[in-house]
Amino acid sequence: MTFASRQAIRLSDGRELIYFDEAPASGRASFPDTRHLPPPPHTSQLRYDPLVDEWVAVAAHRQTRTFLPPSDACPLCPSTPSFASEIPAPSYDVVVFENQFPSFSDRVAPDEITSLTELVPVRPGIGRAEVVCFTSDHNSSFGALTPARVRTVIDVLADRTTEMSRLTGVAQVFPFENRGVEIGVTLHHPHGQIYAYPTVPARTRSMLTAAARYRTRTGHDLYTDVLTAERKAGVRVIGENEHWTAYVPAAARWPFEVQLAPHRKVLDIPALSDAERDAFGPLYLDVLGRFDRLFGKPMPYISAWHQAVVGEGRELGYLHLQLFSIRRAADKLKYLAGSESAMGFFVNDIVPEKAAEMLREA
Ligand SMILES: [Zn+2]
């Protein structure tokens, strides 16, 4: 572990906040939350869509969440004498706390109904939604972190994955970062989120189905074979080191999409070895630098950790990070229009081999 100190406190509304500090005995936990916050909202409602066999979370309270506040009122900066933010201490390294406007939580409304029609069961969105602040520096970005800080973040995600996987009913833990207003980011401060889902998301479910079918047919692990084939082909590889390879998927959906995968089959972040955790940062930071140099301006992106599910099908998982951007040219964004949004059939304007070449040269 690279964090020397892990200290948990409760915010004034009862939400948990954890300081992960790189130096021991920082004393940050001695600062109380001076705000008088109302109780957090009840969790979302999950509604079943029988037409596609998927659940949808309905969270009306999220409409009122903080939207692009001025930097002196940033809820993710440390608190100052004139402004009490979400983080009571005057400084921090990495901090995690329960989202004030969570998509998933254990706060179930007392009058929760159980169905809307015979075909549409309803259940509470039990799970957890956390915010991870990567640095106290408001104007920084993940790509500007040191490899040592990235290592701390990985250790924090391992800690959170282990804890959240143990919560009742959690099916999958999903750490992710949305970067850039083009993606829909509502706070500029460098941060990510972690969702603990109460059901296996549709995308994961189709990946599990594909992996199970492949295992039955060949006896092999699907992601292992895909990664081996990509490393052998080489044409879409962006970079690699002893433990990780970064490559553009052969059938990339997004104009610029990269997957970073450990060479050893690992189910989730907690299962990464010390050496694998250390080796991740340098390669990921290199890829993020290429993203930003591609068009000479900060690239909006989504960075998504795919981890093994908690329950059935867990052994079919293979930890990997999926990084992708909606920017397809310096002044053009890829929108999810008719084919993608209505039918889920992606049409990519950039040939993946060309995207890989551009990223290698950036
Ligand atoms: Zn800030």
CSV table of C-alpha atoms and ligand atoms in Angstrom, one decimal:
chain,number,residue,atom,x,y,z
A,1,MET,CA,0.0,0.0,0.0
A,2,THR,CA,1.2,3.4,-0.8
A,3,PHE,CA,-1.2,5.3,1.4
A,4,ALA,CA,0.3,5.4,4.9
A,5,SER,CA,-2.9,6.6,6.6
A,6,ARG,CA,-6.6,5.7,6.2
A,7,GLN,CA,-8.9,7.8,8.3
A,8,ALA,CA,-12.7,7.7,8.0
A,9,ILE,CA,-15.1,10.4,9.3
A,10,ARG,CA,-18.8,11.1,9.0
A,11,LEU,CA,-20.0,14.3,7.3
A,12,SER,CA,-22.8,16.3,9.0
A,13,ASP,CA,-25.5,14.4,7.1
A,14,GLY,CA,-24.1,11.0,8.1
A,15,ARG,CA,-22.3,10.2,4.8
A,16,GLU,CA,-18.9,8.5,5.1
A,17,LEU,CA,-15.7,10.3,4.0
A,18,ILE,CA,-12.2,8.6,4.0
A,19,TYR,CA,-8.9,10.4,3.8
A,20,PHE,CA,-6.1,8.3,2.2
A,21,ASP,CA,-2.9,10.0,3.0
A,22,GLU,CA,0.6,9.3,1.6
A,23,ALA,CA,2.3,10.5,4.9
A,24,PRO,CA,1.4,8.9,8.2
A,25,ALA,CA,-0.6,10.5,11.0
A,26,SER,CA,-1.8,13.6,9.0
A,27,GLY,CA,-4.5,14.4,11.6
A,28,ARG,CA,-6.9,15.4,8.9
A,29,ALA,CA,-9.7,13.5,10.5
A,30,SER,CA,-9.7,15.9,13.4
A,31,PHE,CA,-11.5,18.6,11.3
A,32,PRO,CA,-15.3,18.3,11.7
A,33,ASP,CA,-17.9,19.1,9.0
A,34,THR,CA,-19.2,22.5,10.2
A,35,ARG,CA,-22.2,22.5,7.7
A,36,HIS,CA,-25.7,21.7,8.7
A,37,LEU,CA,-26.7,19.5,5.7
A,38,PRO,CA,-30.2,18.0,5.3
A,39,PRO,CA,-30.4,14.2,5.3
A,40,PRO,CA,-29.2,12.7,2.0
A,41,PRO,CA,-32.0,11.8,-0.4
A,42,HIS,CA,-33.4,8.3,-0.7
A,43,THR,CA,-31.9,6.0,-3.2
A,44,SER,CA,-33.0,5.7,-6.8
A,45,GLN,CA,-35.8,3.4,-8.0
A,46,LEU,CA,-34.9,0.6,-10.3
A,47,ARG,CA,-37.5,-0.1,-13.0
A,48,TYR,CA,-37.4,-3.2,-15.1
A,49,ASP,CA,-37.8,-2.8,-18.8
A,50,PRO,CA,-39.3,-6.2,-20.0
A,51,LEU,CA,-38.8,-5.3,-23.7
A,52,VAL,CA,-35.0,-5.5,-23.4
A,53,ASP,CA,-34.6,-7.4,-20.1
A,54,GLU,CA,-32.7,-4.5,-18.5
A,55,TRP,CA,-33.1,-2.3,-15.4
A,56,VAL,CA,-33.2,1.5,-15.4
A,57,ALA,CA,-32.4,3.6,-12.4
A,58,VAL,CA,-34.7,6.6,-11.9
A,59,ALA,CA,-33.1,9.2,-9.6
A,60,ALA,CA,-35.1,12.4,-9.6
A,61,HIS,CA,-33.0,14.1,-6.9
A,62,ARG,CA,-30.0,14.2,-9.2
A,63,GLN,CA,-31.6,17.1,-11.2
A,64,THR,CA,-30.7,19.4,-8.3
A,65,ARG,CA,-27.0,18.6,-8.1
A,66,THR,CA,-24.3,21.2,-8.2
A,67,PHE,CA,-23.6,22.3,-11.7
A,68,LEU,CA,-20.2,23.9,-12.7
A,69,PRO,CA,-19.8,26.1,-9.5
A,70,PRO,CA,-17.2,28.9,-9.5
A,71,SER,CA,-13.7,27.7,-8.3
A,72,ASP,CA,-14.0,29.4,-4.9
A,73,ALA,CA,-17.2,27.4,-4.2
A,74,CYS,CA,-15.8,24.0,-5.4
A,75,PRO,CA,-17.3,21.2,-3.2
A,76,LEU,CA,-14.2,19.1,-4.0
A,77,CYS,CA,-11.5,21.5,-2.9
A,78,PRO,CA,-10.4,21.4,0.7
A,79,SER,CA,-12.4,23.6,3.1
A,80,THR,CA,-11.2,27.2,3.7
A,81,PRO,CA,-12.1,29.6,6.5
A,82,SER,CA,-14.6,31.2,4.1
A,83,PHE,CA,-16.1,28.2,2.4
A,84,ALA,CA,-17.0,24.8,3.8
A,85,SER,CA,-16.7,22.2,1.0
A,86,GLU,CA,-17.4,18.5,1.1
A,87,ILE,CA,-13.9,17.9,2.5
A,88,PRO,CA,-13.6,19.5,6.0
A,89,ALA,CA,-9.8,19.3,6.2
A,90,PRO,CA,-7.6,22.2,4.9
A,91,SER,CA,-5.7,19.8,2.6
A,92,TYR,CA,-5.7,16.2,1.5
A,93,ASP,CA,-3.9,13.7,-0.8
A,94,VAL,CA,-6.7,11.4,-2.0
A,95,VAL,CA,-10.2,11.5,-0.5
A,96,VAL,CA,-13.3,9.4,-1.1
A,97,PHE,CA,-16.8,10.1,0.1
A,98,GLU,CA,-20.4,9.0,-0.5
A,99,ASN,CA,-22.0,11.1,-3.3
A,100,GLN,CA,-24.5,13.7,-2.0
A,101,PHE,CA,-26.7,12.9,-4.9
A,102,PRO,CA,-26.2,9.2,-5.3
A,103,SER,CA,-27.6,7.0,-8.1
A,104,PHE,CA,-27.3,4.1,-5.6
A,105,SER,CA,-27.3,4.0,-1.8
A,106,ASP,CA,-28.7,2.0,1.1
A,107,ARG,CA,-31.2,4.7,2.0
A,108,VAL,CA,-34.5,3.1,0.9
A,109,ALA,CA,-37.7,5.2,0.9
A,110,PRO,CA,-40.2,3.8,3.5
A,111,ASP,CA,-43.0,3.7,1.0
A,112,GLU,CA,-41.1,1.9,-1.7
A,113,ILE,CA,-43.6,0.2,-4.1
A,114,THR,CA,-42.8,-3.2,-5.7
A,115,SER,CA,-44.4,-3.0,-9.2
A,116,LEU,CA,-45.9,-0.5,-11.6
A,117,THR,CA,-47.6,-3.1,-13.8
A,118,GLU,CA,-47.5,-6.9,-13.9
A,119,LEU,CA,-44.6,-6.7,-16.3
A,120,VAL,CA,-42.7,-3.9,-14.6
A,121,PRO,CA,-41.3,-4.8,-11.2
A,122,VAL,CA,-39.7,-2.0,-9.2
A,123,ARG,CA,-37.0,-2.3,-6.6
A,124,PRO,CA,-34.9,0.2,-4.6
A,125,GLY,CA,-31.5,1.0,-6.1
A,126,ILE,CA,-29.5,-0.4,-3.2
A,127,GLY,CA,-25.8,0.0,-3.7
A,128,ARG,CA,-23.4,2.8,-3.3
A,129,ALA,CA,-22.1,5.8,-5.2
A,130,GLU,CA,-18.8,7.4,-4.1
A,131,VAL,CA,-16.7,10.3,-5.3
A,132,VAL,CA,-12.9,10.0,-5.5
A,133,CYS,CA,-10.8,13.2,-5.5
A,134,PHE,CA,-7.4,12.4,-7.1
A,135,THR,CA,-5.7,15.6,-5.9
A,136,SER,CA,-6.5,18.8,-3.9
A,137,ASP,CA,-5.3,20.8,-6.8
A,138,HIS,CA,-8.4,22.2,-8.5
A,139,ASN,CA,-6.7,23.0,-11.8
A,140,SER,CA,-4.8,19.8,-12.2
A,141,SER,CA,-6.0,16.7,-14.1
A,142,PHE,CA,-5.5,12.9,-13.9
A,143,GLY,CA,-2.9,13.1,-16.7
A,144,ALA,CA,-0.8,15.6,-14.6
A,145,LEU,CA,-0.6,13.3,-11.6
A,146,THR,CA,2.8,11.8,-10.7
A,147,PRO,CA,3.1,8.0,-11.1
A,148,ALA,CA,3.4,7.8,-7.3
A,149,ARG,CA,0.0,9.4,-6.9
A,150,VAL,CA,-1.6,7.2,-9.6
A,151,ARG,CA,-0.3,4.2,-7.5
A,152,THR,CA,-2.1,5.7,-4.5
A,153,VAL,CA,-5.3,6.1,-6.5
A,154,ILE,CA,-5.0,2.4,-7.6
A,155,ASP,CA,-4.6,1.3,-4.0
A,156,VAL,CA,-7.6,3.4,-3.0
A,157,LEU,CA,-9.7,1.8,-5.8
A,158,ALA,CA,-8.6,-1.6,-4.5
A,159,ASP,CA,-9.7,-0.7,-1.0
A,160,ARG,CA,-13.0,0.6,-2.2
A,161,THR,CA,-13.6,-2.4,-4.5
A,162,THR,CA,-13.0,-4.8,-1.7
A,163,GLU,CA,-15.3,-2.9,0.7
A,164,MET,CA,-18.1,-2.2,-1.7
A,165,SER,CA,-18.1,-5.8,-3.0
A,166,ARG,CA,-18.9,-6.9,0.5
A,167,LEU,CA,-22.1,-4.8,0.7
A,168,THR,CA,-25.4,-6.7,0.5
A,169,GLY,CA,-26.7,-7.2,-3.0
A,170,VAL,CA,-23.8,-5.6,-4.8
A,171,ALA,CA,-23.3,-7.2,-8.2
A,172,GLN,CA,-20.4,-5.2,-9.7
A,173,VAL,CA,-18.1,-2.4,-8.6
A,174,PHE,CA,-17.4,0.1,-11.3
A,175,PRO,CA,-14.7,2.9,-10.9
A,176,PHE,CA,-14.8,5.5,-13.7
A,177,GLU,CA,-13.8,9.0,-14.6
A,178,ASN,CA,-15.7,11.4,-16.8
A,179,ARG,CA,-13.4,14.3,-18.0
A,180,GLY,CA,-14.5,17.4,-19.8
A,181,VAL,CA,-17.7,19.4,-20.1
A,182,GLU,CA,-18.2,17.8,-23.5
A,183,ILE,CA,-18.8,14.5,-21.6
A,184,GLY,CA,-21.2,16.2,-19.2
A,185,VAL,CA,-18.9,16.8,-16.3
A,186,THR,CA,-20.6,19.1,-13.7
A,187,LEU,CA,-17.5,19.7,-11.6
A,188,HIS,CA,-14.1,20.7,-13.0
A,189,HIS,CA,-12.0,19.5,-10.0
A,190,PRO,CA,-10.1,16.3,-11.0
A,191,HIS,CA,-12.3,13.4,-9.7
A,192,GLY,CA,-13.7,10.1,-10.5
A,193,GLN,CA,-16.6,8.1,-9.2
A,194,ILE,CA,-17.3,4.5,-8.1
A,195,TYR,CA,-20.7,2.8,-8.5
A,196,ALA,CA,-21.6,-0.4,-6.7
A,197,TYR,CA,-24.4,-1.7,-8.9
A,198,PRO,CA,-27.3,-3.8,-7.5
A,199,THR,CA,-27.6,-5.7,-10.8
A,200,VAL,CA,-25.1,-6.7,-13.5
A,201,PRO,CA,-25.2,-3.9,-16.1
A,202,ALA,CA,-26.2,-4.8,-19.7
A,203,ARG,CA,-22.7,-4.3,-21.1
A,204,THR,CA,-21.1,-6.6,-18.6
A,205,ARG,CA,-23.9,-9.2,-19.1
A,206,SER,CA,-23.2,-9.4,-22.8
A,207,MET,CA,-19.4,-9.7,-22.1
A,208,LEU,CA,-20.1,-12.6,-19.7
A,209,THR,CA,-22.3,-14.3,-22.3
A,210,ALA,CA,-19.6,-14.0,-24.9
A,211,ALA,CA,-16.8,-15.2,-22.5
A,212,ALA,CA,-18.9,-18.2,-21.4
A,213,ARG,CA,-19.7,-19.2,-24.9
A,214,TYR,CA,-16.0,-19.0,-25.9
A,215,ARG,CA,-14.9,-21.0,-22.9
A,216,THR,CA,-17.4,-23.8,-23.7
A,217,ARG,CA,-16.3,-23.9,-27.4
A,218,THR,CA,-12.5,-23.6,-26.8
A,219,GLY,CA,-11.8,-24.2,-23.2
A,220,HIS,CA,-9.9,-20.9,-23.2
A,221,ASP,CA,-10.3,-17.5,-21.6
A,222,LEU,CA,-11.7,-15.0,-24.1
A,223,TYR,CA,-10.0,-11.8,-23.0
A,224,THR,CA,-6.6,-13.6,-22.6
A,225,ASP,CA,-6.8,-14.8,-26.2
A,226,VAL,CA,-7.9,-11.3,-27.5
A,227,LEU,CA,-5.0,-9.6,-25.7
A,228,THR,CA,-2.5,-12.2,-26.9
A,229,ALA,CA,-3.8,-11.8,-30.5
A,230,GLU,CA,-3.5,-8.0,-30.3
A,231,ARG,CA,0.0,-8.1,-28.9
A,232,LYS,CA,1.0,-10.5,-31.7
A,233,ALA,CA,-0.6,-8.4,-34.4
A,234,GLY,CA,0.9,-5.2,-33.0
A,235,VAL,CA,-0.7,-2.8,-35.5
A,236,ARG,CA,-3.2,-1.4,-32.9
A,237,VAL,CA,-0.8,-1.4,-29.9
A,238,ILE,CA,-0.1,2.0,-28.5
A,239,GLY,CA,2.5,1.0,-25.9
A,240,GLU,CA,3.4,-1.6,-23.4
A,241,ASN,CA,5.6,-2.5,-20.5
A,242,GLU,CA,6.5,-5.6,-18.6
A,243,HIS,CA,3.0,-5.9,-17.1
A,244,TRP,CA,0.5,-4.0,-19.2
A,245,THR,CA,-0.4,-3.4,-22.9
A,246,ALA,CA,-2.4,-0.5,-24.3
A,247,TYR,CA,-4.1,-1.1,-27.6
A,248,VAL,CA,-7.0,0.1,-29.8
A,249,PRO,CA,-9.6,-2.6,-30.0
A,250,ALA,CA,-10.0,-4.0,-33.5
A,251,ALA,CA,-13.7,-3.2,-33.5
A,252,ALA,CA,-13.5,0.1,-31.5
A,253,ARG,CA,-16.8,1.8,-31.2
A,254,TRP,CA,-15.4,5.3,-30.5
A,255,PRO,CA,-13.2,7.5,-32.6
A,256,PHE,CA,-10.4,7.2,-30.1
A,257,GLU,CA,-10.6,4.1,-27.8
A,258,VAL,CA,-7.8,2.4,-25.9
A,259,GLN,CA,-7.9,-0.6,-23.6
A,260,LEU,CA,-5.2,-1.1,-21.0
A,261,ALA,CA,-5.0,-4.7,-19.7
A,262,PRO,CA,-2.6,-6.5,-17.4
A,263,HIS,CA,-0.7,-9.4,-19.1
A,264,ARG,CA,-1.7,-11.7,-16.3
A,265,LYS,CA,-5.4,-12.6,-16.0
A,266,VAL,CA,-6.6,-10.7,-12.9
A,267,LEU,CA,-10.2,-10.5,-11.9
A,268,ASP,CA,-10.2,-7.0,-10.2
A,269,ILE,CA,-8.1,-4.2,-9.0
A,270,PRO,CA,-7.5,-5.7,-5.5
A,271,ALA,CA,-6.0,-8.8,-7.2
A,272,LEU,CA,-3.3,-6.7,-8.9
A,273,SER,CA,0.2,-7.4,-7.6
A,274,ASP,CA,2.5,-4.7,-6.2
A,275,ALA,CA,4.6,-4.7,-9.5
A,276,GLU,CA,1.4,-4.5,-11.6
A,277,ARG,CA,0.1,-1.6,-9.7
A,278,ASP,CA,3.4,0.3,-10.0
A,279,ALA,CA,3.6,-0.4,-13.7
A,280,PHE,CA,0.1,0.8,-14.5
A,281,GLY,CA,0.7,4.6,-13.9
A,282,PRO,CA,3.6,5.2,-16.3
A,283,LEU,CA,1.7,3.5,-19.2
A,284,TYR,CA,-1.7,5.1,-18.5
A,285,LEU,CA,-0.1,8.6,-18.1
A,286,ASP,CA,1.7,8.1,-21.4
A,287,VAL,CA,-1.6,7.3,-23.1
A,288,LEU,CA,-3.4,10.2,-21.5
A,289,GLY,CA,-0.6,12.5,-22.7
A,290,ARG,CA,-1.1,11.2,-26.3
A,291,PHE,CA,-4.9,11.9,-26.0
A,292,ASP,CA,-4.2,15.5,-25.0
A,293,ARG,CA,-1.6,16.0,-27.7
A,294,LEU,CA,-3.7,14.5,-30.5
A,295,PHE,CA,-5.6,17.8,-31.1
A,296,GLY,CA,-3.4,20.1,-29.0
A,297,LYS,CA,-6.1,20.6,-26.4
A,298,PRO,CA,-7.5,18.7,-23.4
A,299,MET,CA,-9.3,15.6,-24.7
A,300,PRO,CA,-12.7,14.9,-23.2
A,301,TYR,CA,-12.8,11.3,-22.2
A,302,ILE,CA,-14.4,8.5,-20.3
A,303,SER,CA,-12.2,6.1,-18.4
A,304,ALA,CA,-13.9,2.9,-17.2
A,305,TRP,CA,-12.6,0.0,-15.2
A,306,HIS,CA,-14.2,-3.3,-16.1
A,307,GLN,CA,-13.9,-5.6,-13.1
A,308,ALA,CA,-15.2,-9.1,-12.5
A,309,VAL,CA,-18.8,-9.3,-11.2
A,310,VAL,CA,-19.2,-10.2,-7.5
A,311,GLY,CA,-21.4,-13.3,-8.0
A,312,GLU,CA,-22.1,-15.8,-10.7
A,313,GLY,CA,-19.7,-15.5,-13.7
A,314,ARG,CA,-17.0,-13.9,-11.6
A,315,GLU,CA,-14.3,-16.3,-12.9
A,316,LEU,CA,-15.1,-15.1,-16.5
A,317,GLY,CA,-14.0,-11.6,-15.8
A,318,TYR,CA,-10.7,-10.0,-16.8
A,319,LEU,CA,-9.7,-6.7,-15.4
A,320,HIS,CA,-9.1,-4.0,-18.0
A,321,LEU,CA,-9.4,-0.2,-18.4
A,322,GLN,CA,-11.4,1.2,-21.3
A,323,LEU,CA,-10.5,4.7,-22.2
A,324,PHE,CA,-12.4,6.5,-25.0
A,325,SER,CA,-13.1,10.0,-26.3
A,326,ILE,CA,-16.1,11.4,-28.2
A,327,ARG,CA,-13.7,13.9,-30.0
A,328,ARG,CA,-13.2,12.7,-33.6
A,329,ALA,CA,-11.5,15.9,-34.9
A,330,ALA,CA,-10.1,19.1,-33.4
A,331,ASP,CA,-13.5,20.8,-33.7
A,332,LYS,CA,-15.9,17.8,-34.1
A,333,LEU,CA,-17.5,15.6,-31.5
A,334,LYS,CA,-19.0,12.2,-32.1
A,335,TYR,CA,-22.7,12.3,-31.0
A,336,LEU,CA,-24.6,9.2,-30.2
A,337,ALA,CA,-27.3,9.7,-32.8
A,338,GLY,CA,-30.0,7.4,-34.4
A,339,SER,CA,-28.1,4.2,-35.0
A,340,GLU,CA,-26.1,4.3,-31.8
A,341,SER,CA,-28.7,5.6,-29.4
A,342,ALA,CA,-31.8,3.9,-30.8
A,343,MET,CA,-30.4,0.7,-32.1
A,344,GLY,CA,-27.0,0.3,-30.2
A,345,PHE,CA,-25.3,-0.2,-33.6
A,346,PHE,CA,-22.1,1.8,-33.6
A,347,VAL,CA,-20.8,3.5,-36.7
A,348,ASN,CA,-17.2,4.6,-36.2
A,349,ASP,CA,-15.8,7.3,-38.5
A,350,ILE,CA,-12.2,6.5,-37.7
A,351,VAL,CA,-10.5,3.3,-38.7
A,352,PRO,CA,-9.1,1.7,-35.5
A,353,GLU,CA,-5.6,1.1,-37.2
A,354,LYS,CA,-5.5,4.8,-38.2
A,355,ALA,CA,-6.5,5.9,-34.6
A,356,ALA,CA,-3.7,3.7,-33.2
A,357,GLU,CA,-1.2,5.2,-35.7
A,358,MET,CA,-2.3,8.7,-34.7
A,359,LEU,CA,-2.0,8.0,-31.0
A,360,ARG,CA,1.5,6.4,-31.5
A,361,GLU,CA,2.7,9.5,-33.3
A,362,ALA,CA,1.1,12.0,-30.9
B,1,ZN,ZN,-11.9,22.2,-6.6
